[in-house]
């Protein structure tokens, strides 16, 4: 199998969410180009509309006319977050700091995911956050005058950190978040670009008060998590070189590509700073892949790609072990259990660990039906294995990739020859 060509993957999901949110609460119009036009980003757009912001339909070139930090209004209906945990958790911080009241709801998957992790710091800041006994959705947030906080998070989570920082910016106060390991720092970078005094610390970040956010035009770079799936296919190929262009290469997001090279693939990266982020191209060619150990400190930089790492491990020589990744159990599905179960269905030697998994690579044909549980990352990861010669992998819900990469299946087919 040969994998080659050039692909510009869709806009980054994390940056797309934040570009909409920050444009909505800036004072004046902000232009957003190359935004990810997916279901999750549509959920954030819908929530902002319900809060009184005129957000146009998602398009490759759009203008959001911000209402300012004090311009949001309590919605008349519930805020429907769909399947998007980022929407629910980041917007909880925005609503708390804006002093408005709203109820957040979502689909069955999102309703079962933990919201207490953002409720705790927001309550410490002075907001009222009401959750059902299970700790998921629906979530009621009652905004109030907030006070500053120096919050020590138990988890390295960009969503927790962002909820606190956004609440502080909305309320016009300073606040700091400390983390056990670095998490994605898009929120801090994008706030700084819009005039917020941000202090970057080795263990987190701090924001200082501002009266308003300046409007700012954003070109959303390509999503490294989406690029990872095509890069993995190129690494597993027999020949060819695949180029992925315009990809966000923020160091907190590029862990998968470092791992791919460590496993034996040929990876070359060219990057330059663009709008406060490192953006560039990635060239991937096949190599002989060997098993590896993913350590806890590496997990935050590739958290969304870990199901893909497990699938790569199924075709690598030796054993791959992932540890310190208990966070995977509270994603769109319990990704540890789901990945191991699905690998076993394909005949792969895989073992579930409390905080990760262990996979022994092999060469036997991969044949079986995969249960995605509606999880886009699982569909794409096993889709990569299904594209290999001799595989017969049936995926129960191919359409769930629309959450983050609507054109995934066509791009996958286009690069294979």
mmCIF file of C-alpha atoms in Angstrom, residues 19-26 28-32 48 53-56 62-67 215:
data_model
loop_
_atom_site.group_PDB
_atom_site.id
_atom_site.type_symbol
_atom_site.label_atom_id
_atom_site.label_comp_id
_atom_site.label_asym_id
_atom_site.label_seq_id
_atom_site.Cartn_x
_atom_site.Cartn_y
_atom_site.Cartn_z
ATOM 1 C CA UNK A 19 -12.047 31.843 18.416
ATOM 2 C CA UNK A 20 -15.856 31.920 18.496
ATOM 3 C CA UNK A 21 -16.083 32.483 22.247
ATOM 4 C CA UNK A 22 -13.488 35.260 22.392
ATOM 5 C CA UNK A 23 -14.853 36.959 19.279
ATOM 6 C CA UNK A 24 -18.332 36.920 20.829
ATOM 7 C CA UNK A 25 -17.245 38.731 24.009
ATOM 8 C CA UNK A 26 -14.806 41.147 22.346
ATOM 9 C CA UNK A 28 -16.629 44.864 17.973
ATOM 10 C CA UNK A 29 -16.267 42.655 14.898
ATOM 11 C CA UNK A 30 -13.708 39.856 14.607
ATOM 12 C CA UNK A 31 -13.057 37.883 11.445
ATOM 13 C CA UNK A 32 -12.556 34.118 11.721
ATOM 14 C CA UNK A 48 -23.469 31.897 21.915
ATOM 15 C CA UNK A 53 -24.582 37.126 20.163
ATOM 16 C CA UNK A 54 -25.188 37.407 16.417
ATOM 17 C CA UNK A 55 -23.028 34.483 15.282
ATOM 18 C CA UNK A 56 -23.469 33.744 11.567
ATOM 19 C CA UNK A 62 -17.077 34.687 8.851
ATOM 20 C CA UNK A 63 -17.385 37.789 10.996
ATOM 21 C CA UNK A 64 -18.620 37.665 14.603
ATOM 22 C CA UNK A 65 -19.815 40.970 16.019
ATOM 23 C CA UNK A 66 -18.838 40.823 19.663
ATOM 24 C CA UNK A 67 -21.080 42.226 22.401
ATOM 25 C CA UNK A 215 -11.412 42.352 18.482
#
